[in-house]
Structure formats: C-alpha cells, structure tokens
C-alpha cells in the first residue's frame, strides 16, 4: 500500500502526463524505438530485471519540469526488450526518508517478491543533504510498497552516498554503493546481508586516493562475467586526457577478481564503456537466457542539459538500446540485443561496394530511424559516413582512429569524440530521429550520441578519400 502522500504525488504526476501529452508527442525528435519519459526529465535506468518472464526497466524521472529535482521512479515493462509498455508509476518522493528524491537503485527477486533498493535523498532547510538506502516491494510487479530505510550512512563518507546495486552470491546478499569519502575521493563501498534488512559494512573495495580518480563515484554495478568480476562505475571529476574523459562525467569499468572471503578486489585499469557524447549510469542484469544485459542513460549530468531542443516540447533525455555484454580478451564488448532484429523492415542490400576517392549515396539507404550494417570493411585512407548533414563517423585506416563528429546543438560548432581502434571490420549503426549508436567490430567500441538534424534531411552519404570496400545492408526500423 502507498501512503496518502505518495498517492497524491502520483496523481499530480499522472495529471502532468495527461496535460502535456499532445505537445510532447508533437516533437519530431521524439524517438521511435528508445525509452523516453512521457513528460519531463528522464535520467538513469534503475531496477533493470527479468522477472517472471518480463523485463522491467525503471527510470529516474522528474515529471514536473525538464530539469533535475525530487525524482520519481517511472516504469516500463517488456516481453522482448523491443516493445515496451509504460507502467504505473513505481515510486514517488513522499516520505521523510526520500522526500527530495527516490534516487537510483536496483531490483532483485526475493522469494518471488520483486524487491527494489534505492537511495532516499533528503535535504534540510539549509540544503544539507542526508542519504538513506531504502527498500520497496511488489508482489505483482506493478504496485510497490515502501519498506523504509535499510541502511544509514556509515562513518567515513559524505552524504554523497547512493545508488545501491544488490546481488546474491552463495546465498548471501551483497550491495555496492557509490560514494565520496570524507577526504573527497570517489569510492565503491561493499555491504553484506543475510536478510536484506541488516547490512554489514565491508568497506570500500575500489576508489581513488588523494583525488587521483575523481571526487565521487556514482552508479556502481558489480557482476560476474566469464569468470571475472566486472565493476562498472561513473566517476565524477576526471580530467580530459587526450581522447579520454571528454564528457563532463565518465562511465566505465574495471575487470578483476573479487575475493569474497577477504573482501579484496584486485583489478586492472579503468576503461570507458562508450566513446560518444551521451552515455551514463548504465545498469546491467542477467536474464533467463543467462545473458548479461546493459541499458544506459543516453545523457550525461550537467552536460548541455538546458540546451536540448526537446525542452521546447516539455521532455528531455532517453535510454540507449539494450545491449548484451561479452568479455573478449579482458575487454567488455557491447552488442545490440538480438531481439532488435524484430524492428527491421524493408531490407536493402549492396554487396561488394567499392569506393575509389568518391562520395556516394545509395538509393533507399537513407531515413530517420534506420539500421546500417557494413561488413567485410577493408581499405586505405579515410572512410566517412555523413549522417543527415549533422554528424559524421570517420575511420582513419592509417592512424587507426575512429571519430564521431557532430554539429553541437548548443552553438552549431563541430565537436568530436575519438578512440583508437587498430582495425575496422564491421560497423553497425542504429539511427533514430535524434540519436545515433555506432557499434564497431561487433561492439568492441561504441559511440552513443544525441543528434538533432533537420527533420527533413534523411541523407546518409558515404565517402572514401582513397579506396574502401564493404558489403552494405540497411533496414528501416519501426
Ligand atoms: C546519476 C545520479 C545518481 C543519482 C541520480 C539522481 O545520474 O546523479 O547518482 O542517484 O542520478 O537522479
């Protein structure tokens, strides 16, 4: 059961959806196959789980404006990760322990009960923050009852302590929380519990020291993949370093081994998950097929958030397409989930394309929501794919550098993100009305970004400054 206050907030949010539906839906930049807020601001995906045969993705949601604030948990469900249903609002910031936001968290199945863990964000009259890790439960997967606080702030950390991710290992529950230590280092902090309500503090298992790796780590996720323990975190405060760390905040991972007996995590270096402009706060889950799936926010906090053109239509941000993770030679590869093939319509095929210092368009290879697949790519010089006269993907064979350029939606200037990639064999691009996700070599590197082209421009142009060959396929997606 929900409190009267929570029910009241939910009604206000529902009224806001109703009131703004027409304007939101009139936006030509509304995406066709990505999860978006019905109105207002969406940020992190939360509580990603495959539960009783249904996929659930909750999301951080501010229904009343296109800025951040006291977050709700919105809710989508799906049988196939492709077709989604907007469900009843799961959580509203109604209680003393979460009144300024039901912040990010995760979901588990506990003896058949869908159980959520989230951060209760609270601010006092002076704006001083408190943080509580809270629990909520549902028997049917759509109606959630809050159970209150299960974990208070341990000593040694500031109130920037949030985003619990919970999992089970050998009949014991573990929770990892994103934190800032008292001397302002970002940390990932581990807890253990037998009953989900009493949590033992095991200490920080990863993090910076003396400011060497960010002042706060958000949204940790720890999971086993191919016998390794992967820790995903979103550090804040890393300085740009050549091609690395050019967004306002980062999102990446460590591969290592977690010794659950001695509580020690030995790991390698941090690697960014995505090389594009908008990608943050990813969350993973395992489904019934045993796949490790990832979905992320197609946005970054504090990065041009007040400049998105969709604000005029009363909404902002979206989630990425769901991806399957694989560990290949110690590196996470991300592949669009297989089910997305269901969206394919009207296949167009051009085998054995050979471009010799030329620019070329292919008939029927254009559109706003399309998938492009280039296979057996080979050549010399630079391959450029112009996307709706607004963005460009380039691969430089001589230097082994992949680049995504776009016209900034802030000032129209060209901005770019890059990564080193020794060879390019395949390229799979998911274009939607205002987004692009490019998977190179079956997900070895990914570029994710929002783009806001002229809605009448559907052109995709290929260019080679020397000699490039590939097989090309294209589908309309809807
Ligand atoms: C990451 C984040 C989380 C927090 C949530 C609030 O984008 O700042 O750390 O829980 O968003 O909406």
Short mmCIF file of C-alpha atoms and ligand atoms in Angstrom, two decimals:
data_model
loop_
_atom_site.label_atom_id
_atom_site.label_comp_id
_atom_site.label_asym_id
_atom_site.label_seq_id
_atom_site.Cartn_x
_atom_site.Cartn_y
_atom_site.Cartn_z
CA UNK A 1 0.00 0.00 0.00
CA UNK A 2 1.12 3.51 -0.73
CA UNK A 3 0.80 6.36 1.76
CA UNK A 4 -1.77 9.09 1.07
CA UNK A 5 1.08 11.47 0.31
CA UNK A 6 2.62 9.08 -2.23
CA UNK A 7 -0.74 8.52 -3.91
CA UNK A 8 -1.26 12.26 -4.12
CA UNK A 9 2.14 12.84 -5.75
CA UNK A 10 1.45 10.07 -8.23
CA UNK A 11 -1.85 11.69 -9.19
CA UNK A 12 -0.09 15.01 -9.75
CA UNK A 13 2.49 13.30 -11.98
CA UNK A 14 -0.22 11.48 -13.93
CA UNK A 15 -2.05 14.77 -14.46
CA UNK A 16 1.19 16.25 -15.78
CA UNK A 17 1.47 13.45 -18.36
CA UNK A 18 -2.11 13.97 -19.43
CA UNK A 19 -1.79 17.74 -19.65
CA UNK A 20 1.35 17.64 -21.81
CA UNK A 21 0.77 14.57 -23.94
CA UNK A 22 -0.16 16.46 -27.11
CA UNK A 23 2.84 18.79 -27.02
CA UNK A 24 5.30 16.00 -26.18
CA UNK A 25 4.01 13.80 -28.99
CA UNK A 26 4.21 16.66 -31.49
CA UNK A 27 8.00 16.74 -31.22
CA UNK A 28 9.63 15.50 -34.45
CA UNK A 29 12.62 14.48 -32.29
CA UNK A 30 10.52 12.02 -30.31
CA UNK A 31 12.38 8.72 -30.69
CA UNK A 32 10.77 5.70 -32.36
CA UNK A 33 12.37 2.77 -30.55
CA UNK A 34 14.05 4.14 -27.44
CA UNK A 35 12.64 4.57 -23.96
CA UNK A 36 11.74 8.19 -23.15
CA UNK A 37 9.89 9.95 -20.35
CA UNK A 38 6.18 10.58 -21.06
CA UNK A 39 6.89 14.18 -20.00
CA UNK A 40 9.69 15.91 -18.07
CA UNK A 41 13.19 14.61 -17.46
CA UNK A 42 14.46 11.05 -17.54
CA UNK A 43 17.88 10.08 -16.29
CA UNK A 44 19.37 6.82 -15.02
CA UNK A 45 17.82 3.42 -15.72
CA UNK A 46 17.04 1.71 -12.40
CA UNK A 47 15.95 -1.71 -11.23
CA UNK A 48 16.68 -3.46 -14.53
CA UNK A 49 15.49 -7.05 -14.09
CA UNK A 50 13.99 -10.00 -15.93
CA UNK A 51 11.27 -11.05 -13.51
CA UNK A 52 8.70 -13.83 -14.06
CA UNK A 53 9.37 -13.72 -17.80
CA UNK A 54 9.03 -9.93 -18.13
CA UNK A 55 11.79 -7.36 -18.47
CA UNK A 56 11.42 -4.33 -16.22
CA UNK A 57 13.26 -1.06 -16.55
CA UNK A 58 12.54 1.70 -14.08
CA UNK A 59 13.98 5.16 -14.55
CA UNK A 60 14.82 8.32 -12.69
CA UNK A 61 12.03 10.71 -13.55
CA UNK A 62 11.16 14.35 -12.87
CA UNK A 63 7.60 14.74 -14.19
CA UNK A 64 7.13 18.44 -13.43
CA UNK A 65 9.97 20.06 -15.39
CA UNK A 66 12.84 19.32 -17.77
CA UNK A 67 15.42 19.81 -15.01
CA UNK A 68 16.52 17.63 -12.10
CA UNK A 69 14.76 17.57 -8.72
CA UNK A 70 12.85 15.23 -6.42
CA UNK A 71 12.89 12.11 -8.58
CA UNK A 72 10.17 9.52 -9.07
CA UNK A 73 10.74 6.01 -10.39
CA UNK A 74 8.92 5.65 -13.71
CA UNK A 75 8.45 2.14 -15.02
CA UNK A 76 8.49 0.30 -18.37
CA UNK A 77 8.00 -3.42 -18.95
CA UNK A 78 8.54 -5.65 -21.96
CA UNK A 79 8.29 -9.27 -23.02
CA UNK A 80 11.08 -8.94 -25.59
CA UNK A 81 13.26 -5.86 -24.88
CA UNK A 82 11.84 -4.28 -28.06
CA UNK A 83 8.18 -3.46 -27.42
CA UNK A 84 7.69 -1.61 -24.15
CA UNK A 85 4.68 -0.71 -22.07
CA UNK A 86 4.59 2.30 -19.80
CA UNK A 87 3.51 1.01 -16.40
CA UNK A 88 2.10 2.67 -13.32
CA UNK A 89 4.49 4.98 -11.52
CA UNK A 90 6.52 2.81 -9.14
CA UNK A 91 7.82 5.26 -6.51
CA UNK A 92 7.20 8.89 -5.62
CA UNK A 93 9.30 11.04 -3.24
CA UNK A 94 6.74 11.17 -0.44
CA UNK A 95 8.29 10.10 2.86
CA UNK A 96 10.69 11.70 5.35
CA UNK A 97 13.46 9.36 4.14
CA UNK A 98 13.07 10.08 0.40
CA UNK A 99 11.24 13.40 0.20
CA UNK A 100 13.80 15.05 -2.10
CA UNK A 101 14.12 12.13 -4.46
CA UNK A 102 13.79 8.39 -4.83
CA UNK A 103 17.27 8.23 -6.31
CA UNK A 104 18.84 5.42 -8.32
CA UNK A 105 18.94 1.79 -7.32
CA UNK A 106 18.37 -1.78 -8.39
CA UNK A 107 15.94 -4.71 -8.28
CA UNK A 108 16.15 -8.33 -7.20
CA UNK A 109 13.79 -11.25 -6.82
CA UNK A 110 13.48 -12.28 -3.19
CA UNK A 111 11.46 -15.47 -2.81
CA UNK A 112 9.13 -14.36 -5.59
CA UNK A 113 8.82 -10.76 -4.39
CA UNK A 114 10.12 -8.04 -6.70
CA UNK A 115 12.29 -6.04 -4.33
CA UNK A 116 13.74 -2.60 -5.06
CA UNK A 117 16.65 -0.87 -3.36
CA UNK A 118 17.02 2.85 -3.91
CA UNK A 119 18.53 5.93 -2.32
CA UNK A 120 16.30 8.22 -0.32
CA UNK A 121 17.62 11.71 -0.89
CA UNK A 122 16.75 14.28 1.78
CA UNK A 123 17.67 17.93 2.12
CA UNK A 124 17.03 20.08 5.19
CA UNK A 125 16.05 23.78 5.25
CA UNK A 126 19.69 24.77 4.80
CA UNK A 127 20.10 22.49 1.80
CA UNK A 128 22.19 19.98 3.80
CA UNK A 129 21.89 16.52 2.32
CA UNK A 130 21.14 13.21 4.07
CA UNK A 131 21.05 9.84 2.37
CA UNK A 132 19.25 6.60 3.20
CA UNK A 133 19.29 3.30 1.38
CA UNK A 134 15.68 2.14 1.21
CA UNK A 135 13.65 -0.86 0.15
CA UNK A 136 10.29 -1.28 -1.61
CA UNK A 137 8.46 -4.47 -2.57
CA UNK A 138 5.87 -5.68 -5.04
CA UNK A 139 4.05 -8.98 -5.37
CA UNK A 140 2.62 -8.28 -8.84
CA UNK A 141 5.45 -6.28 -10.42
CA UNK A 142 3.48 -3.05 -10.75
CA UNK A 143 2.30 -1.94 -7.28
CA UNK A 144 5.14 -1.09 -4.92
CA UNK A 145 5.04 -0.66 -1.16
CA UNK A 146 7.89 1.12 0.57
CA UNK A 147 9.52 -0.71 3.46
CA UNK A 148 11.62 2.24 4.62
CA UNK A 149 15.28 2.61 5.42
CA UNK A 150 17.55 -0.46 5.48
CA UNK A 151 20.91 1.27 5.65
CA UNK A 152 22.14 4.54 7.13
CA UNK A 153 25.29 6.40 6.15
CA UNK A 154 28.35 4.67 7.63
CA UNK A 155 31.15 6.82 9.04
CA UNK A 156 33.97 7.88 6.76
CA UNK A 157 31.77 9.13 3.90
CA UNK A 158 29.95 12.33 2.97
CA UNK A 159 26.22 12.30 2.19
CA UNK A 160 27.12 11.68 -1.47
CA UNK A 161 26.47 8.02 -0.87
CA UNK A 162 23.94 6.44 -3.20
CA UNK A 163 22.78 4.10 -5.99
CA UNK A 164 22.72 0.66 -4.29
CA UNK A 165 23.13 -2.33 -6.58
CA UNK A 166 22.23 -5.63 -4.92
CA UNK A 167 23.04 -9.22 -5.93
CA UNK A 168 23.32 -12.65 -4.41
CA UNK A 169 26.41 -14.82 -4.20
CA UNK A 170 26.42 -18.23 -2.48
CA UNK A 171 23.23 -17.46 -0.53
CA UNK A 172 24.48 -14.13 0.78
CA UNK A 173 23.25 -10.75 -0.42
CA UNK A 174 25.73 -8.04 -1.38
CA UNK A 175 25.16 -4.37 -2.01
CA UNK A 176 27.57 -1.98 -3.68
CA UNK A 177 27.08 1.76 -3.18
CA UNK A 178 28.61 4.77 -4.95
CA UNK A 179 30.34 7.06 -2.51
CA UNK A 180 32.51 10.01 -1.68
CA UNK A 181 34.95 9.51 1.18
CA UNK A 182 35.41 12.22 3.80
CA UNK A 183 38.60 13.29 2.08
CA UNK A 184 36.67 13.61 -1.17
CA UNK A 185 37.67 10.54 -3.14
CA UNK A 186 35.22 8.56 -5.24
CA UNK A 187 34.70 5.02 -3.87
CA UNK A 188 32.65 1.86 -4.36
CA UNK A 189 31.57 0.53 -0.97
CA UNK A 190 30.51 -3.05 -0.26
CA UNK A 191 27.91 -4.40 2.22
CA UNK A 192 26.70 -7.90 3.04
CA UNK A 193 23.41 -9.19 4.41
CA UNK A 194 21.58 -12.44 5.09
CA UNK A 195 18.10 -10.91 5.26
CA UNK A 196 18.22 -7.74 3.10
CA UNK A 197 17.45 -5.52 6.10
CA UNK A 198 20.59 -5.78 8.24
CA UNK A 199 23.66 -4.79 6.25
CA UNK A 200 27.24 -5.25 7.35
CA UNK A 201 29.69 -2.61 6.14
CA UNK A 202 32.67 -4.34 4.48
CA UNK A 203 34.47 -1.20 3.35
CA UNK A 204 35.48 0.38 0.05
CA UNK A 205 36.66 -2.21 -2.47
CA UNK A 206 37.73 0.29 -5.15
CA UNK A 207 38.25 4.00 -5.46
CA UNK A 208 40.64 6.87 -5.82
CA UNK A 209 43.20 8.13 -3.31
CA UNK A 210 44.17 11.74 -2.67
CA UNK A 211 42.00 12.92 -5.51
CA UNK A 212 43.66 10.75 -8.18
CA UNK A 213 40.44 9.30 -9.61
CA UNK A 214 37.52 11.65 -9.16
CA UNK A 215 35.71 13.16 -6.19
CA UNK A 216 32.61 10.95 -6.40
CA UNK A 217 31.68 7.61 -7.95
CA UNK A 218 28.05 7.18 -8.97
CA UNK A 219 26.01 4.17 -10.04
CA UNK A 220 28.30 1.19 -9.33
CA UNK A 221 27.42 -2.24 -10.68
CA UNK A 222 29.37 -5.39 -9.89
CA UNK A 223 28.83 -8.68 -11.70
CA UNK A 224 30.50 -11.83 -12.80
CA UNK A 225 31.16 -12.35 -16.48
CA UNK A 226 33.27 -15.18 -17.92
CA UNK A 227 34.80 -15.93 -14.52
CA UNK A 228 35.85 -12.32 -13.91
CA UNK A 229 34.32 -9.72 -11.61
CA UNK A 230 33.49 -6.59 -13.55
CA UNK A 231 32.90 -3.32 -11.69
CA UNK A 232 31.14 -0.56 -13.60
CA UNK A 233 31.26 2.92 -12.06
CA UNK A 234 30.64 6.52 -13.07
CA UNK A 235 33.45 8.66 -11.69
CA UNK A 236 32.97 12.40 -11.46
CA UNK A 237 35.97 14.70 -11.57
CA UNK A 238 38.31 13.03 -14.08
CA UNK A 239 40.24 15.49 -16.21
CA UNK A 240 40.17 15.16 -20.01
CA UNK A 241 43.25 13.29 -21.19
CA UNK A 242 43.70 13.25 -24.97
CA UNK A 243 40.88 11.12 -26.42
CA UNK A 244 39.78 10.04 -22.95
CA UNK A 245 37.33 11.57 -20.47
CA UNK A 246 35.98 14.35 -22.68
CA UNK A 247 32.43 14.27 -21.35
CA UNK A 248 31.58 16.13 -18.15
CA UNK A 249 31.42 12.82 -16.24
CA UNK A 250 32.60 9.34 -17.22
CA UNK A 251 31.22 5.86 -17.28
CA UNK A 252 33.49 2.84 -17.43
CA UNK A 253 34.64 -0.38 -15.84
CA UNK A 254 37.36 -2.42 -14.22
CA UNK A 255 37.92 -6.13 -14.80
CA UNK A 256 39.26 -8.06 -11.84
CA UNK A 257 38.74 -10.64 -9.15
CA UNK A 258 36.69 -10.07 -6.03
CA UNK A 259 37.79 -12.24 -3.11
CA UNK A 260 34.52 -12.52 -1.19
CA UNK A 261 36.26 -14.05 1.85
CA UNK A 262 38.93 -11.44 2.38
CA UNK A 263 36.93 -8.63 0.76
CA UNK A 264 39.59 -7.61 -1.67
CA UNK A 265 39.07 -6.54 -5.23
CA UNK A 266 42.15 -6.77 -7.43
CA UNK A 267 41.52 -5.12 -10.76
CA UNK A 268 43.04 -3.65 -13.91
CA UNK A 269 42.73 -0.17 -15.35
CA UNK A 270 39.57 1.83 -15.90
CA UNK A 271 38.18 1.68 -19.44
CA UNK A 272 35.40 3.91 -20.74
CA UNK A 273 32.35 1.97 -21.86
CA UNK A 274 31.32 4.30 -24.64
CA UNK A 275 33.27 6.77 -26.79
CA UNK A 276 30.41 9.09 -27.74
CA UNK A 277 28.86 12.20 -26.25
CA UNK A 278 25.87 10.91 -24.29
CA UNK A 279 26.20 7.79 -22.19
CA UNK A 280 26.00 7.49 -18.41
CA UNK A 281 24.74 5.48 -15.44
CA UNK A 282 24.46 2.09 -17.18
CA UNK A 283 22.86 -0.77 -15.33
CA UNK A 284 23.08 -4.49 -16.01
CA UNK A 285 21.08 -7.60 -15.23
CA UNK A 286 21.09 -11.28 -16.17
CA UNK A 287 18.06 -12.64 -17.95
CA UNK A 288 16.59 -16.14 -18.07
CA UNK A 289 18.74 -16.90 -21.11
CA UNK A 290 21.81 -16.18 -18.98
CA UNK A 291 22.73 -13.05 -20.93
CA UNK A 292 24.34 -10.10 -19.14
CA UNK A 293 22.32 -7.15 -20.47
CA UNK A 294 23.10 -3.46 -20.19
CA UNK A 295 20.98 -0.36 -20.66
CA UNK A 296 22.17 3.19 -20.03
CA UNK A 297 21.05 6.76 -19.89
CA UNK A 298 21.63 8.48 -23.26
CA UNK A 299 22.64 11.64 -21.44
CA UNK A 300 25.27 12.98 -19.06
CA UNK A 301 24.53 15.08 -15.96
CA UNK A 302 25.34 18.79 -16.31
CA UNK A 303 26.32 18.40 -19.98
CA UNK A 304 24.27 20.92 -22.06
CA UNK A 305 21.17 19.68 -20.27
CA UNK A 306 19.42 23.03 -20.57
CA UNK A 307 20.14 23.23 -24.31
CA UNK A 308 18.39 20.16 -25.70
CA UNK A 309 15.87 21.21 -28.37
CA UNK A 310 13.28 18.78 -26.98
CA UNK A 311 12.82 21.03 -23.95
CA UNK A 312 10.50 23.15 -26.08
CA UNK A 313 8.25 20.08 -26.19
CA UNK A 314 8.44 19.50 -22.42
CA UNK A 315 10.64 16.41 -22.32
CA UNK A 316 14.32 15.58 -22.25
CA UNK A 317 16.58 12.51 -22.49
CA UNK A 318 16.16 8.84 -23.30
CA UNK A 319 17.77 5.47 -22.67
CA UNK A 320 20.08 3.59 -25.03
CA UNK A 321 19.00 0.44 -26.81
CA UNK A 322 19.57 -2.66 -24.65
CA UNK A 323 22.91 -4.34 -25.27
CA UNK A 324 24.39 -7.71 -24.45
CA UNK A 325 27.78 -7.75 -22.78
CA UNK A 326 30.62 -10.08 -23.52
CA UNK A 327 34.16 -10.16 -22.20
CA UNK A 328 36.63 -10.55 -25.06
CA UNK A 329 40.34 -10.59 -24.18
CA UNK A 330 39.66 -8.69 -20.97
CA UNK A 331 37.56 -6.04 -22.68
CA UNK A 332 33.80 -5.52 -22.47
CA UNK A 333 32.11 -5.70 -25.84
CA UNK A 334 28.54 -4.46 -26.23
CA UNK A 335 26.23 -5.87 -28.86
CA UNK A 336 22.68 -4.70 -29.55
CA UNK A 337 20.39 -7.44 -28.24
CA UNK A 338 19.36 -9.98 -30.85
CA UNK A 339 15.67 -9.14 -30.42
CA UNK A 340 16.19 -5.72 -32.04
CA UNK A 341 16.21 -7.52 -35.39
CA UNK A 342 12.44 -7.65 -34.97
CA UNK A 343 12.37 -3.95 -35.80
CA UNK A 344 13.90 -4.49 -39.24
CA UNK A 345 11.75 -3.66 -42.27
CA UNK A 346 12.48 -3.42 -45.99
CA UNK A 347 15.96 -4.83 -46.25
CA UNK A 348 18.23 -3.13 -48.78
CA UNK A 349 21.46 -4.89 -49.81
CA UNK A 350 24.51 -3.64 -51.70
CA UNK A 351 27.18 -6.34 -51.79
CA UNK A 352 30.79 -5.61 -52.76
CA UNK A 353 30.65 -1.85 -52.62
CA UNK A 354 33.97 -0.33 -53.71
CA UNK A 355 34.53 3.39 -53.27
CA UNK A 356 37.52 4.94 -55.06
CA UNK A 357 38.17 8.52 -53.92
CA UNK A 358 34.49 9.31 -54.25
CA UNK A 359 31.34 10.32 -52.46
CA UNK A 360 28.29 8.18 -52.91
CA UNK A 361 24.65 7.83 -51.92
CA UNK A 362 22.81 4.56 -52.37
CA UNK A 363 19.21 4.54 -53.34
CA UNK A 364 16.96 3.66 -50.37
CA UNK A 365 19.85 3.99 -47.94
CA UNK A 366 18.52 6.98 -46.03
CA UNK A 367 15.99 7.73 -43.32
CA UNK A 368 15.49 8.86 -39.75
CA UNK A 369 15.12 5.53 -37.97
CA UNK A 370 17.35 3.03 -39.68
CA UNK A 371 19.91 0.33 -39.06
CA UNK A 372 23.02 0.18 -41.21
CA UNK A 373 25.36 -2.77 -41.35
CA UNK A 374 28.75 -2.64 -43.04
CA UNK A 375 30.65 -5.91 -43.16
CA UNK A 376 33.97 -7.02 -44.61
CA UNK A 377 35.19 -3.44 -44.46
CA UNK A 378 38.64 -3.01 -45.89
CA UNK A 379 40.67 -0.29 -47.48
CA UNK A 380 43.05 2.62 -47.28
CA UNK A 381 42.69 6.23 -46.31
CA UNK A 382 39.61 7.50 -44.54
CA UNK A 383 36.05 6.21 -44.61
CA UNK A 384 33.47 8.86 -43.78
CA UNK A 385 29.75 8.33 -43.24
CA UNK A 386 27.79 11.58 -43.25
CA UNK A 387 24.66 11.31 -41.16
CA UNK A 388 21.79 13.61 -42.07
CA UNK A 389 24.15 16.53 -42.58
CA UNK A 390 24.51 16.78 -38.83
CA UNK A 391 27.01 14.16 -37.72
CA UNK A 392 29.84 12.20 -39.27
CA UNK A 393 31.53 8.94 -38.46
CA UNK A 394 35.12 8.64 -39.69
CA UNK A 395 37.59 5.82 -39.63
CA UNK A 396 41.20 6.59 -40.43
CA UNK A 397 42.92 3.43 -41.61
CA UNK A 398 46.43 4.87 -41.48
CA UNK A 399 46.25 6.00 -37.86
CA UNK A 400 43.69 3.51 -36.57
CA UNK A 401 41.40 6.20 -35.18
CA UNK A 402 37.60 6.20 -35.08
CA UNK A 403 35.86 9.56 -34.76
CA UNK A 404 32.32 10.77 -34.24
CA UNK A 405 31.73 14.40 -35.12
CA UNK A 406 28.52 16.33 -34.71
CA UNK A 407 27.29 19.86 -35.02
CA UNK A 408 26.85 20.99 -31.45
CA UNK A 409 23.23 21.65 -30.54
CA UNK A 410 24.50 24.46 -28.35
CA UNK A 411 26.34 26.63 -30.89
CA UNK A 412 26.49 24.71 -34.20
CA UNK A 413 30.28 24.26 -33.93
CA UNK A 414 31.73 20.89 -34.82
CA UNK A 415 32.70 18.81 -31.80
CA UNK A 416 34.21 15.34 -31.78
CA UNK A 417 34.93 12.24 -29.75
CA UNK A 418 37.56 9.69 -30.72
CA UNK A 419 39.13 6.39 -29.86
CA UNK A 420 41.98 4.27 -31.03
CA UNK A 421 40.90 1.17 -32.95
CA UNK A 422 43.51 -0.84 -34.78
CA UNK A 423 41.25 -2.16 -37.50
CA UNK A 424 37.68 -1.72 -38.61
CA UNK A 425 35.96 -4.86 -39.85
CA UNK A 426 32.27 -4.24 -39.17
CA UNK A 427 30.12 -1.26 -38.35
CA UNK A 428 26.53 -1.40 -37.15
CA UNK A 429 24.69 1.87 -36.77
CA UNK A 430 21.33 2.42 -35.05
CA UNK A 431 19.92 5.75 -36.08
CA UNK A 432 16.77 7.12 -34.55
CA UNK A 433 15.09 10.51 -35.10
CA UNK A 434 17.51 12.20 -32.67
CA UNK A 435 20.10 9.64 -31.68
CA UNK A 436 22.88 7.51 -33.07
CA UNK A 437 24.58 4.41 -31.63
CA UNK A 438 27.51 3.01 -33.57
CA UNK A 439 28.91 -0.45 -32.78
CA UNK A 440 32.35 -1.16 -34.23
CA UNK A 441 33.72 -4.68 -34.73
CA UNK A 442 30.73 -6.32 -33.05
CA UNK A 443 30.76 -3.98 -30.08
CA UNK A 444 34.49 -3.69 -29.40
CA UNK A 445 33.93 0.08 -29.32
CA UNK A 446 30.66 2.02 -29.20
CA UNK A 447 29.79 5.65 -29.87
CA UNK A 448 26.46 6.86 -28.49
CA UNK A 449 25.12 10.37 -29.02
CA UNK A 450 22.06 12.54 -29.37
CA UNK A 451 21.90 14.44 -32.64
CA UNK A 452 19.32 16.97 -33.72
CA UNK A 453 19.35 17.15 -37.53
CA UNK A 454 16.85 18.97 -39.68
CA UNK A 455 13.90 16.55 -39.66
CA UNK A 456 13.57 16.80 -43.45
CA UNK A 457 17.12 15.65 -44.01
CA UNK A 458 17.33 11.88 -44.26
CA UNK A 459 20.58 11.63 -46.20
CA UNK A 460 23.30 9.13 -45.48
CA UNK A 461 26.41 9.69 -47.61
CA UNK A 462 29.47 7.50 -47.90
CA UNK A 463 32.85 8.90 -48.75
CA UNK A 464 36.32 7.47 -49.33
CA UNK A 465 39.37 9.62 -49.92
CA UNK A 466 41.27 6.61 -51.22
CA UNK A 467 39.93 3.08 -51.58
CA UNK A 468 37.37 1.45 -49.27
CA UNK A 469 35.24 -1.63 -49.82
CA UNK A 470 32.44 -3.26 -47.82
CA UNK A 471 29.13 -5.09 -48.01
CA UNK A 472 26.24 -2.82 -47.10
CA UNK A 473 22.83 -3.59 -45.65
CA UNK A 474 20.16 -1.25 -44.45
CA UNK A 475 16.80 -1.65 -42.76
CA UNK A 476 14.09 0.74 -41.81
CA UNK A 477 13.36 0.39 -38.09
CA UNK A 478 9.96 0.83 -36.58
C1 LIG B 1 23.38 9.79 -11.72
C2 LIG B 1 22.66 10.29 -10.48
C3 LIG B 1 22.70 9.27 -9.37
C4 LIG B 1 21.51 9.65 -8.56
C5 LIG B 1 20.51 10.05 -9.62
C6 LIG B 1 19.58 11.15 -9.21
O1 LIG B 1 22.95 10.40 -12.89
O2 LIG B 1 23.20 11.52 -10.06
O3 LIG B 1 23.90 9.25 -8.64
O4 LIG B 1 21.02 8.61 -7.78
O5 LIG B 1 21.28 10.47 -10.73
O6 LIG B 1 18.63 11.35 -10.19
#
